[in-house]
Coordinates of C-alpha atoms in Angstrom, one line a residue:
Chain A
X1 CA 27.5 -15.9 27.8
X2 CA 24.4 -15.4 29.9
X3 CA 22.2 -19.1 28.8
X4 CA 18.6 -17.8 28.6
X5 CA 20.2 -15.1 26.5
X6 CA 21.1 -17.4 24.0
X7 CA 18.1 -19.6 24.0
X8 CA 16.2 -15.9 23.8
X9 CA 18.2 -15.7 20.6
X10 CA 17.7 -18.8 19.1
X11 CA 14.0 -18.4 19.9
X12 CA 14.2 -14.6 18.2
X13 CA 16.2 -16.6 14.8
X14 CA 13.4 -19.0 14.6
X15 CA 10.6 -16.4 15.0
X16 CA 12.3 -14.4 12.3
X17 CA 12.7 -17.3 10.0
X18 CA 9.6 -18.8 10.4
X19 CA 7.8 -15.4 9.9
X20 CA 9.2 -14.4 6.6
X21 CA 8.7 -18.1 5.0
X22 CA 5.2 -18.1 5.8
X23 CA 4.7 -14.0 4.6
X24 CA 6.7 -15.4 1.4
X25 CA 4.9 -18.1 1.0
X26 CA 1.7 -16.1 1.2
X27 CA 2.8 -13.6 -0.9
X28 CA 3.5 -16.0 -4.1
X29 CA 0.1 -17.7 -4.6
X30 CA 1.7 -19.6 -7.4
X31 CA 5.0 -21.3 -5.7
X32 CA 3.8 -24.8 -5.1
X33 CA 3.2 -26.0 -1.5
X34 CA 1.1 -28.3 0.0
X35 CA -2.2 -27.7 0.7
X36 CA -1.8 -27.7 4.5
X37 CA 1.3 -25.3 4.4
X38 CA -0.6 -22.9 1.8
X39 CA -3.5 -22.9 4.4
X40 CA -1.2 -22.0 7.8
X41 CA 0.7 -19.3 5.5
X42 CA -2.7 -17.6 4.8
X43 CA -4.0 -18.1 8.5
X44 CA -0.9 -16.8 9.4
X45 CA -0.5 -14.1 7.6
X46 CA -3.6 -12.6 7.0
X47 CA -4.8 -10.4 7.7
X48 CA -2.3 -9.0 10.4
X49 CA 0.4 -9.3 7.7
X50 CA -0.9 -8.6 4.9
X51 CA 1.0 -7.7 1.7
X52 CA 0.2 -7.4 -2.0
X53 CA 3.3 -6.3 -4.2
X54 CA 1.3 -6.3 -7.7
X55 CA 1.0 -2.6 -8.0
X56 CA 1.9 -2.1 -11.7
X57 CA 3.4 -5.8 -11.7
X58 CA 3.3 -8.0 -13.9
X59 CA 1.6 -5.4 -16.5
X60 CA 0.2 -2.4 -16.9
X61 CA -3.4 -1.9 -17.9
X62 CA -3.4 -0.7 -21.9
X63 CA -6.1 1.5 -21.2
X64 CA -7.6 4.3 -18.8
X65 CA -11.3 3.3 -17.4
X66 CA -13.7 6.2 -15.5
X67 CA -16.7 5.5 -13.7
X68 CA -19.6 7.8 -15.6
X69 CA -23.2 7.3 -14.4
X70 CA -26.7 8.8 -15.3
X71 CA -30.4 9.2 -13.3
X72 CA -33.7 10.0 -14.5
X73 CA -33.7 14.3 -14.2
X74 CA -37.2 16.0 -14.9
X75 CA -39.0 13.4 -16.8
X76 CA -35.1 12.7 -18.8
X77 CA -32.4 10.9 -18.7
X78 CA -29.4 13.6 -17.0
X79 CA -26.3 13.9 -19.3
X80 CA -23.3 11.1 -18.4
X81 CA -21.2 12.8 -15.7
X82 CA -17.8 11.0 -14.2
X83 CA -18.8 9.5 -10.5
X84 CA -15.8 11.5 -9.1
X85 CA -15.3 15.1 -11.0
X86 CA -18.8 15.0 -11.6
X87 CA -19.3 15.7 -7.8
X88 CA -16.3 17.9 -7.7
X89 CA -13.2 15.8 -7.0
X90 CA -10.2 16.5 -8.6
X91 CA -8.3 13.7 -10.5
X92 CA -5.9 13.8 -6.9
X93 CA -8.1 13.2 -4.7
X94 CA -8.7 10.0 -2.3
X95 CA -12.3 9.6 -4.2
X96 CA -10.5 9.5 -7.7
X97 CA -8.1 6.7 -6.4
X98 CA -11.5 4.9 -4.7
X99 CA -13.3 5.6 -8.3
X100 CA -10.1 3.9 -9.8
X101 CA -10.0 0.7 -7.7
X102 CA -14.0 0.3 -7.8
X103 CA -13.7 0.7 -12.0
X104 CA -10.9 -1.6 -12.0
X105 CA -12.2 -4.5 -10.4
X106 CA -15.7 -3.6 -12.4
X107 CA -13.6 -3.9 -15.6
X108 CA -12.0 -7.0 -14.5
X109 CA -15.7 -8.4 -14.3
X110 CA -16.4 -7.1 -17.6
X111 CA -13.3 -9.2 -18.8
X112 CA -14.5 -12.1 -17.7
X113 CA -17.8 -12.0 -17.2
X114 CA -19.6 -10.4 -19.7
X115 CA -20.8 -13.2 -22.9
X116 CA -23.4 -13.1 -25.8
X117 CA -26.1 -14.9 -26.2
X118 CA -28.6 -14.7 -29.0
X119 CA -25.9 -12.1 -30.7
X120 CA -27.2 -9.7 -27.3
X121 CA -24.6 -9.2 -24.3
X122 CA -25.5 -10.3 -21.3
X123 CA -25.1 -8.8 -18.0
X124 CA -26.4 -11.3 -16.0
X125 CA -22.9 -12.0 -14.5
X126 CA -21.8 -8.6 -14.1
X127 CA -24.6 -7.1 -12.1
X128 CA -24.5 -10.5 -9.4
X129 CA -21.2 -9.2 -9.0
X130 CA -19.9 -8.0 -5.4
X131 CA -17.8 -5.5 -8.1
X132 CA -21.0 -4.4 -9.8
X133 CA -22.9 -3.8 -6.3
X134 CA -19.8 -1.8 -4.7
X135 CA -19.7 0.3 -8.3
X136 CA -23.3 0.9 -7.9
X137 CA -23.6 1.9 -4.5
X138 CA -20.4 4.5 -4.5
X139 CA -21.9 6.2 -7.1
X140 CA -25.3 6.8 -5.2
X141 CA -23.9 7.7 -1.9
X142 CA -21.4 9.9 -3.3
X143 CA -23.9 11.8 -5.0
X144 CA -26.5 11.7 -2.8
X145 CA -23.7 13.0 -0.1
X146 CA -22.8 15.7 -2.7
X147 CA -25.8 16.9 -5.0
X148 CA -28.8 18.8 -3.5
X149 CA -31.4 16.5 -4.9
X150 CA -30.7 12.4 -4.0
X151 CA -31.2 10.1 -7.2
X152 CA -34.9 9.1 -6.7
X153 CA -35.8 5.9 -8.9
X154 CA -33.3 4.1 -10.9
X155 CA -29.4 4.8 -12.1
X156 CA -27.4 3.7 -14.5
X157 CA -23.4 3.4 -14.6
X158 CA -21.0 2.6 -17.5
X159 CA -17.4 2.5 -18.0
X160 CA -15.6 4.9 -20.3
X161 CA -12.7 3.0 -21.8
X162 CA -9.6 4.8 -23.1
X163 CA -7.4 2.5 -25.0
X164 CA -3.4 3.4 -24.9
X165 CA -2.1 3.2 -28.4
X166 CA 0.7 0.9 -29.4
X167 CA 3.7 3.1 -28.2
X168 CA 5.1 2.9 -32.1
X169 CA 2.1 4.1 -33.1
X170 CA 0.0 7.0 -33.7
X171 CA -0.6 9.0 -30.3
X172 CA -4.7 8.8 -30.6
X173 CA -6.2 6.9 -28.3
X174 CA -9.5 4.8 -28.8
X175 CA -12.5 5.8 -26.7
X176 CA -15.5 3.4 -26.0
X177 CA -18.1 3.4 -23.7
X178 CA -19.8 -0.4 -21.6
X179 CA -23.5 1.1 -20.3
X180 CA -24.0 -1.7 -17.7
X181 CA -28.5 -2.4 -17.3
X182 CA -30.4 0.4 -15.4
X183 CA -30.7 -0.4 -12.0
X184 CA -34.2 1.0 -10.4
X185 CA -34.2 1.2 -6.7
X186 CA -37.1 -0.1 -5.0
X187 CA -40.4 2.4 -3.8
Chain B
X1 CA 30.0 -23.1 16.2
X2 CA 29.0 -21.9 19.5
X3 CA 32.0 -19.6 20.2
X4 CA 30.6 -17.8 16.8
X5 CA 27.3 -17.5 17.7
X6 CA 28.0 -16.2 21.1
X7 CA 30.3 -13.1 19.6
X8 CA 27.1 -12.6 17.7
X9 CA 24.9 -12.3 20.5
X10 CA 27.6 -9.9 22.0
X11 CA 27.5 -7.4 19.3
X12 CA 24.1 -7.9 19.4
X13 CA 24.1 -6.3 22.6
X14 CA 26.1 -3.4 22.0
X15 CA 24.0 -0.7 22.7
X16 CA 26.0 1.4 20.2
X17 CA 25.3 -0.3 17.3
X18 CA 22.8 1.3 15.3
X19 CA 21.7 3.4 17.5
X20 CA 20.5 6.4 15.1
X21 CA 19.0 4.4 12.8
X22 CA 17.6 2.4 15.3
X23 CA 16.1 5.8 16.6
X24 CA 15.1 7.1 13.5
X25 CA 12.9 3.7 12.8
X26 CA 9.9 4.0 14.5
X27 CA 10.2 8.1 13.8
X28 CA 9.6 7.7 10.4
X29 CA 7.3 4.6 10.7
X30 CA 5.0 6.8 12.9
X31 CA 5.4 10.2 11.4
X32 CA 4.1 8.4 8.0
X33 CA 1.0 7.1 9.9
X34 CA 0.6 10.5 10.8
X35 CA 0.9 12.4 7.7
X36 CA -0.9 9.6 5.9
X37 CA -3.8 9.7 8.2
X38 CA -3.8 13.5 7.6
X39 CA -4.0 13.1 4.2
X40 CA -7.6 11.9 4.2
X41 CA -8.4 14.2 7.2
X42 CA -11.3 15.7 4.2
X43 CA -12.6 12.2 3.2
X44 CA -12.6 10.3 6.3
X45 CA -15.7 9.8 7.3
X46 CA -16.9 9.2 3.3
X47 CA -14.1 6.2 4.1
X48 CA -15.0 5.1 7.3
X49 CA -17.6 7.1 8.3
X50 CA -21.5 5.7 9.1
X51 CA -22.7 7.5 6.2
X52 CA -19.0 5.3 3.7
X53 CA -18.9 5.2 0.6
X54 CA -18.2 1.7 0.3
X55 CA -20.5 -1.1 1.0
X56 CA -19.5 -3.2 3.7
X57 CA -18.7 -6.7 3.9
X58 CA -18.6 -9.4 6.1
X59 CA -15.3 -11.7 7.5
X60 CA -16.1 -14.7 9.6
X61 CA -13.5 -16.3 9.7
X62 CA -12.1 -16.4 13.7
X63 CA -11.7 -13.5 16.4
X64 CA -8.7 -12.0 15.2
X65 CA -10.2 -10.8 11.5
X66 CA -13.3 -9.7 13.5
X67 CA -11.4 -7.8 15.2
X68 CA -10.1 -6.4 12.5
X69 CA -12.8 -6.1 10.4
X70 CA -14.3 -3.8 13.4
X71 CA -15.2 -0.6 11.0
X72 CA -16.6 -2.6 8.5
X73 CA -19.6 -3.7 10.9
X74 CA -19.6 -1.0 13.7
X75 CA -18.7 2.5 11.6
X76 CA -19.7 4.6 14.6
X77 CA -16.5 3.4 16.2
X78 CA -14.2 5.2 13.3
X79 CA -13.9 8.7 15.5
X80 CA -12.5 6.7 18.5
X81 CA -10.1 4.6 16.1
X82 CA -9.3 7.0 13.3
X83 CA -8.1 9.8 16.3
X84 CA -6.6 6.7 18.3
X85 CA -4.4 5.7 15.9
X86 CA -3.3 9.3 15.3
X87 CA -2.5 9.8 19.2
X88 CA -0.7 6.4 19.5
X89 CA 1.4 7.4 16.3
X90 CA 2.5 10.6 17.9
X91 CA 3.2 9.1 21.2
X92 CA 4.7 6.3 19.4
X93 CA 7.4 8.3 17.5
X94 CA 8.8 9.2 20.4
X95 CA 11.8 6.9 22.2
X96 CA 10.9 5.9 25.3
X97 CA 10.9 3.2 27.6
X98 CA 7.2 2.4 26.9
X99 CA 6.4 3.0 23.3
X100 CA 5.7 0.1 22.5
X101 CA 1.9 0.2 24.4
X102 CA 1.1 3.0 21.8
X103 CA 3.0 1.6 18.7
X104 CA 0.8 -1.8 19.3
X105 CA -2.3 -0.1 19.5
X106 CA -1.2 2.7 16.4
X107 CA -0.1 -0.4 14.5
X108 CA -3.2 -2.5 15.4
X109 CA -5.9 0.4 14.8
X110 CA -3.9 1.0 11.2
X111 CA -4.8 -2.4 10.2
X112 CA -8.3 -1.6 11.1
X113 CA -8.5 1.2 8.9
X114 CA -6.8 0.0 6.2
X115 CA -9.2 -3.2 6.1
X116 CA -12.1 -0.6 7.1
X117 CA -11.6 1.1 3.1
X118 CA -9.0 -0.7 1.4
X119 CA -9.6 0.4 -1.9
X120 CA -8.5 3.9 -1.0
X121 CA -4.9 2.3 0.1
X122 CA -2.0 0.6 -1.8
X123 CA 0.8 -1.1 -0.8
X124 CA 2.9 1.8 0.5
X125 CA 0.2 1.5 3.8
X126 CA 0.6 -2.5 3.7
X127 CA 4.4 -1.9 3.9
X128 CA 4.5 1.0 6.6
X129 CA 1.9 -1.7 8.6
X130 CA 4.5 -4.3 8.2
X131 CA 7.5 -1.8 9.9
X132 CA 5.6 -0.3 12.2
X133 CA 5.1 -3.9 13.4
X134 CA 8.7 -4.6 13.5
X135 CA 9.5 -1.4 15.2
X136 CA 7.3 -2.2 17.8
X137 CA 10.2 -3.1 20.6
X138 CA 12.4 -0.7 19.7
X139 CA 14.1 0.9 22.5
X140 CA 17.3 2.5 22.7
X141 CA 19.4 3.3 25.8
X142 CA 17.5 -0.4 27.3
X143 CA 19.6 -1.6 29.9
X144 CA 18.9 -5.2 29.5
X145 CA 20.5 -7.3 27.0
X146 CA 17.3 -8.9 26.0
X147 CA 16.1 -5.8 24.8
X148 CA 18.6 -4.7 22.8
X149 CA 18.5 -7.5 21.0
X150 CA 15.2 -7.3 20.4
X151 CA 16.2 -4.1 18.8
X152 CA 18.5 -5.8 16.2
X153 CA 16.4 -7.8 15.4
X154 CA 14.1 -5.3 14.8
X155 CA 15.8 -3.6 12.1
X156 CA 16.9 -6.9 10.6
X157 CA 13.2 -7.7 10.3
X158 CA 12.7 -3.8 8.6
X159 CA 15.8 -4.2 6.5
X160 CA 14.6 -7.8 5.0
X161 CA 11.3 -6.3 4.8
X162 CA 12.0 -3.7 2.4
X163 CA 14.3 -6.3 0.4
X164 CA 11.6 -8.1 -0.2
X165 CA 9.3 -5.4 -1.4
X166 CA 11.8 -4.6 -4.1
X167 CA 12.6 -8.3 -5.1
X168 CA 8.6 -9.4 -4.9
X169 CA 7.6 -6.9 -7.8
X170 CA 10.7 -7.2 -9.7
X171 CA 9.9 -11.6 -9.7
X172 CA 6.2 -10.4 -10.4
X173 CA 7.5 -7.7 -13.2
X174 CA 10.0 -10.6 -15.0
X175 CA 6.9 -12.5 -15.8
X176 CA 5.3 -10.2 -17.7
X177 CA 6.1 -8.5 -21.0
X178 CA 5.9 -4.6 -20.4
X179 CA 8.7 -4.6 -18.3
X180 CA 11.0 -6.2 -20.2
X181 CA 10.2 -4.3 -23.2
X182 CA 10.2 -1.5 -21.5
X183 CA 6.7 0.2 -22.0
X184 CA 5.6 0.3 -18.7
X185 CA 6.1 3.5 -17.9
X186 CA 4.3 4.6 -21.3
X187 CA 1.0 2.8 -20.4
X188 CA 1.2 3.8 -16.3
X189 CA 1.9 7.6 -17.8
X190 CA -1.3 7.6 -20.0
X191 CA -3.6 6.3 -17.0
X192 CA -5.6 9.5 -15.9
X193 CA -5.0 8.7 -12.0
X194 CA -1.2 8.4 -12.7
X195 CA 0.0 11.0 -14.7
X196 CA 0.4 15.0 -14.0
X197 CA -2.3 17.1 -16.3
X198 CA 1.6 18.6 -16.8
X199 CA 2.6 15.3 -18.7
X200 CA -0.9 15.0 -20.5
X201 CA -0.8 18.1 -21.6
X202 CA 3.2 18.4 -23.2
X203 CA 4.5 16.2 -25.9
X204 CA 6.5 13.9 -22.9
X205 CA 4.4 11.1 -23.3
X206 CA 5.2 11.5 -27.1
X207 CA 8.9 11.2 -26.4
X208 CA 9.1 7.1 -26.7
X209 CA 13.0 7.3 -26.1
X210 CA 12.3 9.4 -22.6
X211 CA 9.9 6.9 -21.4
X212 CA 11.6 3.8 -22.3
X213 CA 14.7 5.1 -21.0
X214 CA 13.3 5.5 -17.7
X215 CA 10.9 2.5 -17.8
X216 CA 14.3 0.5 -17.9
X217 CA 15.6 2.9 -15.3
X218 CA 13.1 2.2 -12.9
X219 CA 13.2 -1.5 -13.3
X220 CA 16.9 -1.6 -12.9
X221 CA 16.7 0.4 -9.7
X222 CA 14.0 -2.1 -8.7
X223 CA 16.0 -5.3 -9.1
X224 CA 19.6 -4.2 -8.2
X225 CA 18.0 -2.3 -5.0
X226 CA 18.7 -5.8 -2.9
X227 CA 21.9 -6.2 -3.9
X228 CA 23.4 -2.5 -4.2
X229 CA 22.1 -1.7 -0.6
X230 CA 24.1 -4.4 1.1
X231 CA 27.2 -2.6 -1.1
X232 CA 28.2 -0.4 1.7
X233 CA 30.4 1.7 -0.3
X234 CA 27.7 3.3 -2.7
X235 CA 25.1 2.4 -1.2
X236 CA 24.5 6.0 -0.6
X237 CA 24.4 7.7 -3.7
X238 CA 21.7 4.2 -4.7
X239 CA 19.4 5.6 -2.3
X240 CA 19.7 9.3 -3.2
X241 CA 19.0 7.8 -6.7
X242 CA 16.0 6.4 -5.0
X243 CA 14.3 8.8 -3.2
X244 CA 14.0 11.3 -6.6
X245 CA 12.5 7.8 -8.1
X246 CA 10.2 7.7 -5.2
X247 CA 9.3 11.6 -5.3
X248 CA 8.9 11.3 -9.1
X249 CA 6.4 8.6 -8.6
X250 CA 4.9 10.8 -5.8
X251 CA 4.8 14.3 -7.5
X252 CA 4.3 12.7 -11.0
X253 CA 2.3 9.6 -10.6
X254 CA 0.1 11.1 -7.5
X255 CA 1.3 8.5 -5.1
X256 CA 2.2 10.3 -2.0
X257 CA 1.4 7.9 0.2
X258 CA 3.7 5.4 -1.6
X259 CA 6.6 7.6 -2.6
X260 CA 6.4 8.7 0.8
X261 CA 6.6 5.1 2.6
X262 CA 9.2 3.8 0.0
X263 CA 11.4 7.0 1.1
X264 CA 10.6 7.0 4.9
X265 CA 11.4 3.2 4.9
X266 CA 15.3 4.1 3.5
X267 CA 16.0 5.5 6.9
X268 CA 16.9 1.4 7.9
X269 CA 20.1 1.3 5.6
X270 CA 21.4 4.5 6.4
X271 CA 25.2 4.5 7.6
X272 CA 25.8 5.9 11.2
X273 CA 26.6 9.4 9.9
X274 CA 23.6 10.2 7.8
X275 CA 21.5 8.9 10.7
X276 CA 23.2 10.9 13.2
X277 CA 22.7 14.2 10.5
X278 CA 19.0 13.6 10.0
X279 CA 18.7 13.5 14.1
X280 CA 19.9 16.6 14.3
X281 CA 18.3 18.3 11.8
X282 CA 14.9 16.8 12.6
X283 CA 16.1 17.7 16.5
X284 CA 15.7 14.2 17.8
X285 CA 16.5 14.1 21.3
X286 CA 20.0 11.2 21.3
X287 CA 19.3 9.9 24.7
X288 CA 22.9 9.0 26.3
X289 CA 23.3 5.3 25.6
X290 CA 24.5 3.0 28.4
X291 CA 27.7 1.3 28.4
X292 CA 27.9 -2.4 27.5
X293 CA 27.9 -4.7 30.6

């Protein structure tokens, strides 16, 4: 057997090895390494290999969320429309699954960000939120990419919640609306 | 010890072995890539275009996530990537002796793309990143023993890697409750983005036995998929199985892009014959494969 061959192989077996522990590693936040080897696993792999295997894991959410925003429309408040239909696209389409992502990570922030104080929520959280900006700023540029008329002064998004029932239960779902503060765009 | 190891290395250099799956690899890596990046052909440039729809974002970290993160600072570069990537995967699908130039730029400039707009991706672009990666070297009809083994290892790397995608979810799925109890697919079915106006619209998501049933159904498939694949004998029937899982949750659930990958990536475990079958009826050119030295 041809030497360098071999040591080609034995470099190839460590390579292999050494690649999946550190994408494994990197992969299960929660398995408990040192410090040092949790910070080459995420050097390592990220972000040239990349993975996230959560989709639908460990839980599903127990509820439906839309994006639905508003803008000041001849002297009035326009009626709530849905970020993505509301400018056309159907529940399919690459903008819905952007919409989707965007709400999700805006309802994750409503989770846990979102407290009372005085008996009044506060958004205070919410809107210094990278989620909150990203929310706000698809929902202008789609429209402004999509209706005639650009939204001139202020906006103002909220999520429409859709609460799955209890599977024993009655098949009615529960529908309530989060209207985050108006935001008003600078002159 | 060593006598072993060396018989290993000489199978490893059998240029026989594997051969149409080996071949089939980067064609269905590549032809994903393709279709996927034709998928967004109408949104593009509201993903990645100067005029994006989503805000961008800085990454400082060193050179190579700068590099990566190119789209996200410099969007007038997206034609010249997006259209890049596209040509590389063509030429990329293709088995010759220098593929992998364009399957390391088609790979590279798919990373960029998916970190230009990740929100409009899921994992079924993170996995298809990962094997086109691993398909990189693939070569066959190479001449020199080096690179042949370079092409076993290749699909070991692809193999493990879709392993692992099935057993990282299931650990993932055993921790939480839904799973188990098998309402999973119940809640997924009555998100808007997931479920047919078909399904909304009948009594199925009424019928709690039909979705428990296959709630468990996927699950099982999910967990035994490591184990039943290395079972050469049904293994397969198990991936027939899996592949009208994987176009239910692409027709059903709207996840083309990751009913697509999941089925595209099942070309790795395929036996000799079924390979050789799909090369002909996809007219893959079988280049004639050298004879062991």
């Amino acid at each position: 057997m041809n030497r360098s061959l071999r040591w080609f192989v034995l470099f190839l077996i460590a390579a292999f090895c050494g690649h999946f522990a550190l994408t494994t590693l990197y992969s299960f936040q929660s398995v408990p390494a040192t410090e040092f080897m949790r910070y080459v696993s995420t050097r390592y792999s990220a972000p040239l290999f990349h993975q996230n295997w959560k989709l639908f894991a460990p839980s599903v959410p127990e509820y439906d969320c839309q994006l639905e925003y508003r803008f000041p429309e001849n002297g009035k408040w326009s009626f709530w429309r849905d970020v993505s239909a509301g400018n056309g696209f159907s529940y399919n389409s690459r903008i819905e699954t952007l919409e989707q992502s965007l709400t999700s990570s805006l309802a994750w922030q409503i989770a846990n960000n979102l407290y009372s104080r005085n008996q009044r929520a506060q958004f205070d959280r919410i809107v210094s939120s990278f989620d909150y900006q990203r929310a706000l700023f698809f929902t202008h540029t789609l429209h402004g990419r999509i209706q005639p008329a650009p939204i001139q002064d202020s906006i103002q998004v909220r999520v429409r919640f859709r609460f799955t029932p209890a599977m024993d239960q009655a098949h009615s779902s529960q529908v309530s609306h989060l209207e985050l503060p108006v935001y008003s765009y600078q002159p | 010890m060593m006598e072993r190891l060396d018989n290993w290395i000489a199978r490893l250099t059998d240029p026989a072995l594997r051969a149409s799956v080996l071949r089939l690899f980067p064609v269905a890596v590549f032809s994903w890539m393709v279709i996927n990046a034709f998928m967004v052909w109408d949104v593009r440039d509201m993903l990645w275009g100067s005029d994006t729809l989503l805000m961008r974002y800085g990454a400082t970290l060193g050179l190579i996530e700068n590099v990566v993160y190119k789209l996200m600072y410099v969007p007038s570069i997206f034609p010249v990537i997006y259209f890049g990537h596209v040509a590389c995967s063509l030429a990329g699908i293709w088995n010759w002796k220098w593929a992998f130039i364009p399957r390391t730029l088609a790979w590279f400039s798919g990373l960029m793309l998916y970190f230009g707009a990740i929100p409009a991706f899921n994992s079924g672009m993170l996995l298809m990143l990962l094997l086109a990666f691993y398909s990189i070297p693939v070569f066959v009809g190479a001449s020199h023993s080096f690179r042949r083994v370079l092409n076993q290892f290749s699909w070991y790397a692809g193999a493990l890697q879709v392993l692992l995608c099935y057993l990282f979810p299931s650990i993932y799925k055993l921790t939480g409750e839904q799973w188990l109890s098998g309402e999973a697919v119940y809640y997924s079915l009555h998100i808007e983005r997931f479920s047919h106006p078909v399904l909304r619209n009948g009594s199925f998501l009424e019928n709690d036995f039909l979705l428990l049933t296959l709630s468990y159904f996927a699950f099982s498939y999910q967990v035994l998929f490591p184990l039943m694949v290395l079972w050469k004998k049904h293994r397969g029937w198990f991936l027939l199985i899996g592949v009208g899982l994987h176009l239910f949750i692409a027709i059903v659930m709207n996840l083309w892009d990751f009913g697509l990958a999941m089925i595209f990536a099942y070309v790795l475990f395929l036996g000799e014959g079924s390979s050789r079958f799909l090369e002909k009826s996809f007219l893959i050119r079988s280049k004639q494969i050298p004879k062991n030295s």
